[in-house]
PDB file of C-alpha atoms in Angstrom:
ATOM      1  CA  MET A   1     -27.322  65.994  16.837  1.00  0.00           C
ATOM      2  CA  SER A   2     -30.750  67.649  16.882  1.00  0.00           C
ATOM      3  CA  ILE A   3     -33.785  66.315  15.026  1.00  0.00           C
ATOM      4  CA  ALA A   4     -33.759  69.364  12.754  1.00  0.00           C
ATOM      5  CA  THR A   5     -30.281  68.594  11.482  1.00  0.00           C
ATOM      6  CA  ARG A   6     -31.078  64.930  10.906  1.00  0.00           C
ATOM      7  CA  ILE A   7     -34.120  65.583   8.739  1.00  0.00           C
ATOM      8  CA  LYS A   8     -33.315  65.488   5.030  1.00  0.00           C
ATOM      9  CA  PRO A   9     -34.213  68.708   3.201  1.00  0.00           C
ATOM     10  CA  MET A  10     -37.595  68.560   1.484  1.00  0.00           C
ATOM     11  CA  GLU A  11     -36.258  70.073  -1.748  1.00  0.00           C
ATOM     12  CA  LEU A  12     -34.494  67.345  -3.720  1.00  0.00           C
ATOM     13  CA  ARG A  13     -32.277  67.750  -6.736  1.00  0.00           C
ATOM     14  CA  LEU A  14     -33.211  66.050  -9.998  1.00  0.00           C
ATOM     15  CA  SER A  15     -30.471  63.460  -9.536  1.00  0.00           C
ATOM     16  CA  GLU A  16     -31.788  62.593  -6.073  1.00  0.00           C
ATOM     17  CA  LYS A  17     -35.328  62.221  -7.403  1.00  0.00           C
ATOM     18  CA  LEU A  18     -34.110  59.907 -10.150  1.00  0.00           C
ATOM     19  CA  LEU A  19     -32.120  57.798  -7.690  1.00  0.00           C
ATOM     20  CA  GLY A  20     -35.121  57.589  -5.375  1.00  0.00           C
ATOM     21  CA  MET A  21     -37.438  56.360  -8.102  1.00  0.00           C
ATOM     22  CA  HIS A  22     -38.696  52.769  -7.917  1.00  0.00           C
ATOM     23  CA  TRP A  23     -36.753  51.526 -10.941  1.00  0.00           C
ATOM     24  CA  PRO A  24     -37.732  47.825 -10.603  1.00  0.00           C
ATOM     25  CA  LEU A  25     -41.377  48.870 -11.005  1.00  0.00           C
ATOM     26  CA  VAL A  26     -40.493  51.029 -14.018  1.00  0.00           C
ATOM     27  CA  ALA A  27     -38.565  48.118 -15.545  1.00  0.00           C
ATOM     28  CA  LEU A  28     -41.494  45.760 -14.992  1.00  0.00           C
ATOM     29  CA  ILE A  29     -43.888  48.142 -16.748  1.00  0.00           C
ATOM     30  CA  VAL A  30     -41.509  48.535 -19.697  1.00  0.00           C
ATOM     31  CA  VAL A  31     -41.006  44.758 -19.971  1.00  0.00           C
ATOM     32  CA  ILE A  32     -44.788  44.194 -20.026  1.00  0.00           C
ATOM     33  CA  GLY A  33     -45.048  46.833 -22.759  1.00  0.00           C
ATOM     34  CA  LEU A  34     -42.266  45.154 -24.759  1.00  0.00           C
ATOM     35  CA  VAL A  35     -44.028  41.795 -24.495  1.00  0.00           C
ATOM     36  CA  GLY A  36     -47.082  43.479 -25.979  1.00  0.00           C
ATOM     37  CA  TYR A  37     -44.910  44.870 -28.771  1.00  0.00           C
ATOM     38  CA  ILE A  38     -43.579  41.390 -29.582  1.00  0.00           C
ATOM     39  CA  VAL A  39     -47.090  39.923 -29.616  1.00  0.00           C
ATOM     40  CA  LEU A  40     -48.339  42.667 -31.967  1.00  0.00           C
ATOM     41  CA  TYR A  41     -45.261  42.219 -34.181  1.00  0.00           C
ATOM     42  CA  SER A  42     -46.039  38.506 -34.416  1.00  0.00           C
ATOM     43  CA  ALA A  43     -49.753  39.145 -35.044  1.00  0.00           C
ATOM     44  CA  GLY A  44     -48.778  41.471 -37.893  1.00  0.00           C
ATOM     45  CA  GLY A  45     -46.994  38.637 -39.669  1.00  0.00           C
ATOM     46  CA  GLY A  46     -43.495  39.722 -38.654  1.00  0.00           C
ATOM     47  CA  SER A  47     -44.113  43.342 -39.611  1.00  0.00           C
ATOM     48  CA  HIS A  48     -44.050  46.534 -37.553  1.00  0.00           C
ATOM     49  CA  GLU A  49     -47.205  47.645 -39.337  1.00  0.00           C
ATOM     50  CA  PRO A  50     -50.045  48.072 -38.624  1.00  0.00           C
ATOM     51  CA  TRP A  51     -49.939  47.585 -34.837  1.00  0.00           C
ATOM     52  CA  ALA A  52     -46.424  47.121 -33.427  1.00  0.00           C
ATOM     53  CA  ALA A  53     -44.967  50.464 -34.548  1.00  0.00           C
ATOM     54  CA  ARG A  54     -47.842  52.489 -33.091  1.00  0.00           C
ATOM     55  CA  HIS A  55     -47.675  50.486 -29.877  1.00  0.00           C
ATOM     56  CA  GLY A  56     -43.932  51.153 -29.645  1.00  0.00           C
ATOM     57  CA  LEU A  57     -44.441  54.913 -30.046  1.00  0.00           C
ATOM     58  CA  ARG A  58     -47.160  54.950 -27.415  1.00  0.00           C
ATOM     59  CA  LEU A  59     -45.020  52.877 -25.065  1.00  0.00           C
ATOM     60  CA  ALA A  60     -42.085  55.285 -25.430  1.00  0.00           C
ATOM     61  CA  PHE A  61     -44.260  58.371 -24.995  1.00  0.00           C
ATOM     62  CA  GLY A  62     -46.139  56.848 -22.054  1.00  0.00           C
ATOM     63  CA  THR A  63     -42.914  55.831 -20.300  1.00  0.00           C
ATOM     64  CA  LEU A  64     -41.440  59.329 -20.650  1.00  0.00           C
ATOM     65  CA  LEU A  65     -44.703  60.874 -19.459  1.00  0.00           C
ATOM     66  CA  MET A  66     -44.797  58.499 -16.469  1.00  0.00           C
ATOM     67  CA  LEU A  67     -41.239  59.406 -15.471  1.00  0.00           C
ATOM     68  CA  GLY A  68     -41.965  63.108 -15.895  1.00  0.00           C
ATOM     69  CA  ILE A  69     -45.043  62.966 -13.669  1.00  0.00           C
ATOM     70  CA  ALA A  70     -43.144  60.890 -11.087  1.00  0.00           C
ATOM     71  CA  LEU A  71     -40.635  63.727 -10.763  1.00  0.00           C
ATOM     72  CA  ILE A  72     -43.323  66.273  -9.878  1.00  0.00           C
ATOM     73  CA  ASP A  73     -43.247  67.323  -6.219  1.00  0.00           C
ATOM     74  CA  VAL A  74     -46.149  65.574  -4.500  1.00  0.00           C
ATOM     75  CA  ARG A  75     -46.832  68.769  -2.542  1.00  0.00           C
ATOM     76  CA  LEU A  76     -47.542  70.538  -5.829  1.00  0.00           C
ATOM     77  CA  LEU A  77     -50.081  67.867  -6.770  1.00  0.00           C
ATOM     78  CA  PHE A  78     -51.616  68.116  -3.302  1.00  0.00           C
ATOM     79  CA  ARG A  79     -51.869  71.895  -3.482  1.00  0.00           C
ATOM     80  CA  HIS A  80     -53.585  71.843  -6.882  1.00  0.00           C
ATOM     81  CA  ALA A  81     -55.649  68.654  -6.409  1.00  0.00           C
ATOM     82  CA  TYR A  82     -59.009  70.450  -6.592  1.00  0.00           C
ATOM     83  CA  THR A  83     -57.873  72.462  -9.616  1.00  0.00           C
ATOM     84  CA  ILE A  84     -56.877  69.268 -11.446  1.00  0.00           C
ATOM     85  CA  TYR A  85     -60.221  67.707 -10.505  1.00  0.00           C
ATOM     86  CA  GLY A  86     -62.088  70.789 -11.743  1.00  0.00           C
ATOM     87  CA  ILE A  87     -60.259  70.737 -15.082  1.00  0.00           C
ATOM     88  CA  CYS A  88     -61.031  67.044 -15.593  1.00  0.00           C
ATOM     89  CA  LEU A  89     -64.672  67.579 -14.624  1.00  0.00           C
ATOM     90  CA  SER A  90     -64.885  70.453 -17.120  1.00  0.00           C
ATOM     91  CA  LEU A  91     -63.469  68.168 -19.804  1.00  0.00           C
ATOM     92  CA  LEU A  92     -66.129  65.559 -19.006  1.00  0.00           C
ATOM     93  CA  ILE A  93     -68.801  68.218 -19.436  1.00  0.00           C
ATOM     94  CA  ALA A  94     -67.126  69.303 -22.674  1.00  0.00           C
ATOM     95  CA  VAL A  95     -67.455  65.729 -23.947  1.00  0.00           C
ATOM     96  CA  GLU A  96     -71.242  66.081 -23.638  1.00  0.00           C
ATOM     97  CA  ILE A  97     -71.143  69.310 -25.659  1.00  0.00           C
ATOM     98  CA  MET A  98     -68.455  68.751 -28.290  1.00  0.00           C
ATOM     99  CA  GLY A  99     -67.303  65.150 -27.897  1.00  0.00           C
ATOM    100  CA  SER A 100     -66.807  62.982 -30.972  1.00  0.00           C
ATOM    101  CA  LEU A 101     -69.027  59.954 -31.528  1.00  0.00           C
ATOM    102  CA  SER A 102     -67.611  56.514 -32.206  1.00  0.00           C
ATOM    103  CA  LYS A 103     -69.625  53.288 -32.330  1.00  0.00           C
ATOM    104  CA  GLY A 104     -72.534  54.901 -30.509  1.00  0.00           C
ATOM    105  CA  ALA A 105     -70.403  56.250 -27.633  1.00  0.00           C
ATOM    106  CA  GLN A 106     -69.446  59.861 -26.963  1.00  0.00           C
ATOM    107  CA  ARG A 107     -66.277  59.594 -24.854  1.00  0.00           C
ATOM    108  CA  TRP A 108     -63.552  61.524 -26.648  1.00  0.00           C
ATOM    109  CA  ILE A 109     -62.538  65.069 -27.494  1.00  0.00           C
ATOM    110  CA  ASP A 110     -60.923  65.355 -30.917  1.00  0.00           C
ATOM    111  CA  LEU A 111     -57.757  67.459 -30.610  1.00  0.00           C
ATOM    112  CA  GLY A 112     -56.720  66.799 -34.191  1.00  0.00           C
ATOM    113  CA  PHE A 113     -53.508  64.928 -33.516  1.00  0.00           C
ATOM    114  CA  PHE A 114     -55.100  62.529 -31.030  1.00  0.00           C
ATOM    115  CA  GLN A 115     -58.357  61.664 -29.264  1.00  0.00           C
ATOM    116  CA  LEU A 116     -58.482  62.715 -25.599  1.00  0.00           C
ATOM    117  CA  GLN A 117     -60.578  60.596 -23.227  1.00  0.00           C
ATOM    118  CA  PRO A 118     -61.149  62.743 -20.103  1.00  0.00           C
ATOM    119  CA  SER A 119     -62.609  59.862 -18.094  1.00  0.00           C
ATOM    120  CA  GLU A 120     -59.134  58.290 -17.937  1.00  0.00           C
ATOM    121  CA  LEU A 121     -57.686  61.503 -16.495  1.00  0.00           C
ATOM    122  CA  MET A 122     -60.531  61.662 -13.986  1.00  0.00           C
ATOM    123  CA  LYS A 123     -59.409  58.386 -12.378  1.00  0.00           C
ATOM    124  CA  ILE A 124     -56.222  60.113 -11.208  1.00  0.00           C
ATOM    125  CA  ALA A 125     -57.898  63.458 -10.499  1.00  0.00           C
ATOM    126  CA  LEU A 126     -60.527  61.812  -8.287  1.00  0.00           C
ATOM    127  CA  ALA A 127     -57.889  60.032  -6.187  1.00  0.00           C
ATOM    128  CA  LEU A 128     -56.005  63.322  -5.753  1.00  0.00           C
ATOM    129  CA  ALA A 129     -59.139  65.264  -4.811  1.00  0.00           C
ATOM    130  CA  LEU A 130     -60.294  62.682  -2.262  1.00  0.00           C
ATOM    131  CA  ALA A 131     -56.798  62.471  -0.766  1.00  0.00           C
ATOM    132  CA  ARG A 132     -56.784  66.259  -0.412  1.00  0.00           C
ATOM    133  CA  TYR A 133     -60.261  66.227   1.141  1.00  0.00           C
ATOM    134  CA  PHE A 134     -59.524  63.549   3.738  1.00  0.00           C
ATOM    135  CA  HIS A 135     -55.985  64.721   4.549  1.00  0.00           C
ATOM    136  CA  PRO A 136     -56.973  67.071   7.411  1.00  0.00           C
ATOM    137  CA  SER A 137     -59.825  64.825   8.620  1.00  0.00           C
ATOM    138  CA  TYR A 138     -59.827  63.163  12.024  1.00  0.00           C
ATOM    139  CA  LEU A 139     -61.288  59.677  12.439  1.00  0.00           C
ATOM    140  CA  ASP A 140     -64.261  61.053  14.360  1.00  0.00           C
ATOM    141  CA  GLU A 141     -65.038  63.354  11.421  1.00  0.00           C
ATOM    142  CA  VAL A 142     -64.888  60.457   8.969  1.00  0.00           C
ATOM    143  CA  LYS A 143     -67.573  58.704  11.012  1.00  0.00           C
ATOM    144  CA  SER A 144     -69.995  61.559  10.337  1.00  0.00           C
ATOM    145  CA  PRO A 145     -72.306  61.115   7.291  1.00  0.00           C
ATOM    146  CA  SER A 146     -72.283  64.875   6.716  1.00  0.00           C
ATOM    147  CA  HIS A 147     -68.494  64.774   6.369  1.00  0.00           C
ATOM    148  CA  LEU A 148     -68.688  61.906   3.864  1.00  0.00           C
ATOM    149  CA  LEU A 149     -71.320  63.550   1.662  1.00  0.00           C
ATOM    150  CA  PRO A 150     -68.916  65.935  -0.161  1.00  0.00           C
ATOM    151  CA  ALA A 151     -66.550  63.023  -0.842  1.00  0.00           C
ATOM    152  CA  ILE A 152     -69.417  60.942  -2.238  1.00  0.00           C
ATOM    153  CA  LEU A 153     -70.448  63.833  -4.477  1.00  0.00           C
ATOM    154  CA  LEU A 154     -66.859  64.213  -5.705  1.00  0.00           C
ATOM    155  CA  ALA A 155     -67.117  60.641  -7.001  1.00  0.00           C
ATOM    156  CA  ALA A 156     -70.797  60.516  -7.994  1.00  0.00           C
ATOM    157  CA  VAL A 157     -70.801  63.531 -10.325  1.00  0.00           C
ATOM    158  CA  PRO A 158     -68.018  62.360 -12.690  1.00  0.00           C
ATOM    159  CA  ALA A 159     -69.275  58.762 -12.487  1.00  0.00           C
ATOM    160  CA  ALA A 160     -72.730  59.927 -13.625  1.00  0.00           C
ATOM    161  CA  LEU A 161     -71.220  61.921 -16.507  1.00  0.00           C
ATOM    162  CA  VAL A 162     -69.131  58.936 -17.613  1.00  0.00           C
ATOM    163  CA  LEU A 163     -72.120  56.594 -17.333  1.00  0.00           C
ATOM    164  CA  LYS A 164     -74.063  58.909 -19.639  1.00  0.00           C
ATOM    165  CA  GLN A 165     -71.430  58.618 -22.409  1.00  0.00           C
ATOM    166  CA  PRO A 166     -72.104  55.580 -21.985  1.00  0.00           C
ATOM    167  CA  ASP A 167     -69.063  53.934 -20.386  1.00  0.00           C
ATOM    168  CA  LEU A 168     -70.178  51.584 -17.627  1.00  0.00           C
ATOM    169  CA  GLY A 169     -66.713  50.071 -17.072  1.00  0.00           C
ATOM    170  CA  THR A 170     -64.979  53.392 -16.417  1.00  0.00           C
ATOM    171  CA  ALA A 171     -67.866  54.610 -14.245  1.00  0.00           C
ATOM    172  CA  VAL A 172     -67.475  51.495 -12.088  1.00  0.00           C
ATOM    173  CA  MET A 173     -63.712  52.125 -11.944  1.00  0.00           C
ATOM    174  CA  LEU A 174     -64.299  55.670 -10.656  1.00  0.00           C
ATOM    175  CA  LEU A 175     -66.597  54.331  -7.957  1.00  0.00           C
ATOM    176  CA  ALA A 176     -63.972  51.689  -7.097  1.00  0.00           C
ATOM    177  CA  VAL A 177     -61.388  54.466  -6.657  1.00  0.00           C
ATOM    178  CA  ALA A 178     -63.802  56.260  -4.340  1.00  0.00           C
ATOM    179  CA  VAL A 179     -64.467  53.107  -2.312  1.00  0.00           C
ATOM    180  CA  ALA A 180     -60.729  52.497  -1.891  1.00  0.00           C
ATOM    181  CA  MET A 181     -60.133  56.083  -0.755  1.00  0.00           C
ATOM    182  CA  LEU A 182     -63.057  55.942   1.683  1.00  0.00           C
ATOM    183  CA  PHE A 183     -61.701  52.709   3.136  1.00  0.00           C
ATOM    184  CA  LEU A 184     -58.228  54.204   3.560  1.00  0.00           C
ATOM    185  CA  ALA A 185     -59.787  57.272   5.183  1.00  0.00           C
ATOM    186  CA  GLY A 186     -61.236  55.053   7.918  1.00  0.00           C
ATOM    187  CA  VAL A 187     -64.874  54.543   6.921  1.00  0.00           C
ATOM    188  CA  ARG A 188     -66.363  51.663   8.907  1.00  0.00           C
ATOM    189  CA  LEU A 189     -66.949  48.362   7.101  1.00  0.00           C
ATOM    190  CA  TRP A 190     -70.615  48.235   8.107  1.00  0.00           C
ATOM    191  CA  LYS A 191     -71.219  51.362   6.039  1.00  0.00           C
ATOM    192  CA  PHE A 192     -69.782  49.609   2.990  1.00  0.00           C
ATOM    193  CA  ALA A 193     -72.016  46.612   3.737  1.00  0.00           C
ATOM    194  CA  LEU A 194     -75.020  48.935   3.943  1.00  0.00           C
ATOM    195  CA  ALA A 195     -74.116  50.527   0.614  1.00  0.00           C
ATOM    196  CA  ILE A 196     -73.700  47.100  -1.024  1.00  0.00           C
ATOM    197  CA  ALA A 197     -77.116  46.061   0.300  1.00  0.00           C
ATOM    198  CA  ALA A 198     -78.663  49.246  -1.108  1.00  0.00           C
ATOM    199  CA  VAL A 199     -77.084  48.619  -4.520  1.00  0.00           C
ATOM    200  CA  GLY A 200     -78.283  45.006  -4.383  1.00  0.00           C
ATOM    201  CA  GLY A 201     -81.822  46.168  -3.721  1.00  0.00           C
ATOM    202  CA  ALA A 202     -81.623  48.566  -6.655  1.00  0.00           C
ATOM    203  CA  LEU A 203     -80.230  45.989  -9.095  1.00  0.00           C
ATOM    204  CA  PRO A 204     -83.547  45.474 -10.960  1.00  0.00           C
ATOM    205  CA  ILE A 205     -83.741  49.227 -11.626  1.00  0.00           C
ATOM    206  CA  ILE A 206     -80.067  49.408 -12.596  1.00  0.00           C
ATOM    207  CA  TRP A 207     -80.464  46.403 -14.912  1.00  0.00           C
ATOM    208  CA  SER A 208     -83.445  47.987 -16.657  1.00  0.00           C
ATOM    209  CA  GLN A 209     -81.395  51.134 -17.378  1.00  0.00           C
ATOM    210  CA  LEU A 210     -78.462  49.322 -18.955  1.00  0.00           C
ATOM    211  CA  HIS A 211     -77.954  49.310 -22.712  1.00  0.00           C
ATOM    212  CA  ASP A 212     -78.426  46.033 -24.549  1.00  0.00           C
ATOM    213  CA  TYR A 213     -74.687  45.604 -25.181  1.00  0.00           C
ATOM    214  CA  GLN A 214     -73.959  46.198 -21.475  1.00  0.00           C
ATOM    215  CA  ARG A 215     -76.437  43.513 -20.442  1.00  0.00           C
ATOM    216  CA  GLU A 216     -74.902  41.195 -23.019  1.00  0.00           C
ATOM    217  CA  ARG A 217     -71.417  41.756 -21.560  1.00  0.00           C
ATOM    218  CA  VAL A 218     -72.624  40.906 -18.059  1.00  0.00           C
ATOM    219  CA  LEU A 219     -74.432  37.770 -19.246  1.00  0.00           C
ATOM    220  CA  THR A 220     -71.432  36.667 -21.311  1.00  0.00           C
ATOM    221  CA  PHE A 221     -69.106  37.145 -18.348  1.00  0.00           C
ATOM    222  CA  MET A 222     -71.381  35.035 -16.133  1.00  0.00           C
ATOM    223  CA  GLU A 223     -72.007  32.394 -18.827  1.00  0.00           C
ATOM    224  CA  PRO A 224     -69.363  32.601 -21.606  1.00  0.00           C
ATOM    225  CA  GLU A 225     -70.618  29.306 -23.076  1.00  0.00           C
ATOM    226  CA  ARG A 226     -73.573  31.273 -24.476  1.00  0.00           C
ATOM    227  CA  ASP A 227     -71.268  32.497 -27.256  1.00  0.00           C
ATOM    228  CA  PRO A 228     -68.169  30.242 -27.216  1.00  0.00           C
ATOM    229  CA  LEU A 229     -66.805  31.408 -30.585  1.00  0.00           C
ATOM    230  CA  GLY A 230     -67.689  35.078 -30.163  1.00  0.00           C
ATOM    231  CA  ALA A 231     -67.873  37.277 -27.067  1.00  0.00           C
ATOM    232  CA  GLY A 232     -67.211  34.378 -24.684  1.00  0.00           C
ATOM    233  CA  TYR A 233     -64.186  33.004 -26.536  1.00  0.00           C
ATOM    234  CA  HIS A 234     -61.446  34.785 -24.549  1.00  0.00           C
ATOM    235  CA  ILE A 235     -63.057  34.023 -21.180  1.00  0.00           C
ATOM    236  CA  ILE A 236     -63.285  30.327 -22.046  1.00  0.00           C
ATOM    237  CA  GLN A 237     -59.658  30.285 -23.229  1.00  0.00           C
ATOM    238  CA  SER A 238     -58.586  31.986 -19.994  1.00  0.00           C
ATOM    239  CA  LYS A 239     -60.350  29.294 -17.959  1.00  0.00           C
ATOM    240  CA  ILE A 240     -58.666  26.600 -20.048  1.00  0.00           C
ATOM    241  CA  ALA A 241     -55.262  28.237 -19.492  1.00  0.00           C
ATOM    242  CA  LEU A 242     -55.839  28.418 -15.723  1.00  0.00           C
ATOM    243  CA  GLY A 243     -56.960  24.797 -15.694  1.00  0.00           C
ATOM    244  CA  SER A 244     -53.904  23.711 -17.690  1.00  0.00           C
ATOM    245  CA  GLY A 245     -51.744  25.460 -15.116  1.00  0.00           C
ATOM    246  CA  GLY A 246     -53.288  23.383 -12.350  1.00  0.00           C
ATOM    247  CA  LEU A 247     -55.365  26.074 -10.679  1.00  0.00           C
TER     248      LEU A 247
END
């Protein structure tokens, strides 16, 4: 039998895609969501309102959306990776122009029936774009700084837009996605060490540019005892839970 006849056809039927899905992972995600539903039901005093019902709807919609996206041919996502990235980047720019304000942050686009947060979509779009960029790259090319510059810009531009909203946590997440993709592409560890050293040297400047609430979050994370009944409460309880478990 030749190799050509042993290779499974690339085009799969819907039933084959469903059978090939990682159902234990899907089940785990649904179970975690159901645990959250039970907790919210209990917190609402044994009532579906005000939190449990909305959580249940979002869980159902999110699960269906997840399954739908999982059925999309990965080659289609690969082919349109830059287009998806461009759309998400345009949405981030639109946030600056027409985004709705909430608690001093401008992160959402009001679509009437729900609030769209483009920075969440950009996490996926950035991974797709970087995967597309590095796909044809040889290891020798990855070693070249000039070859890495476009990839760094792909991550830096949306991270800067998200940081301006301001949303430090999501900006850091975007940079983390970029770091992971660069590592998988074959970037040498000493380059990461050099970048970490550069960030460390710039920490005083970065710290001076942070908003007061961002500095407070960092300080509370490092020393939750500063506000044991407020911002540091959950961190302290987590440490107690870990200690009770013997860790």
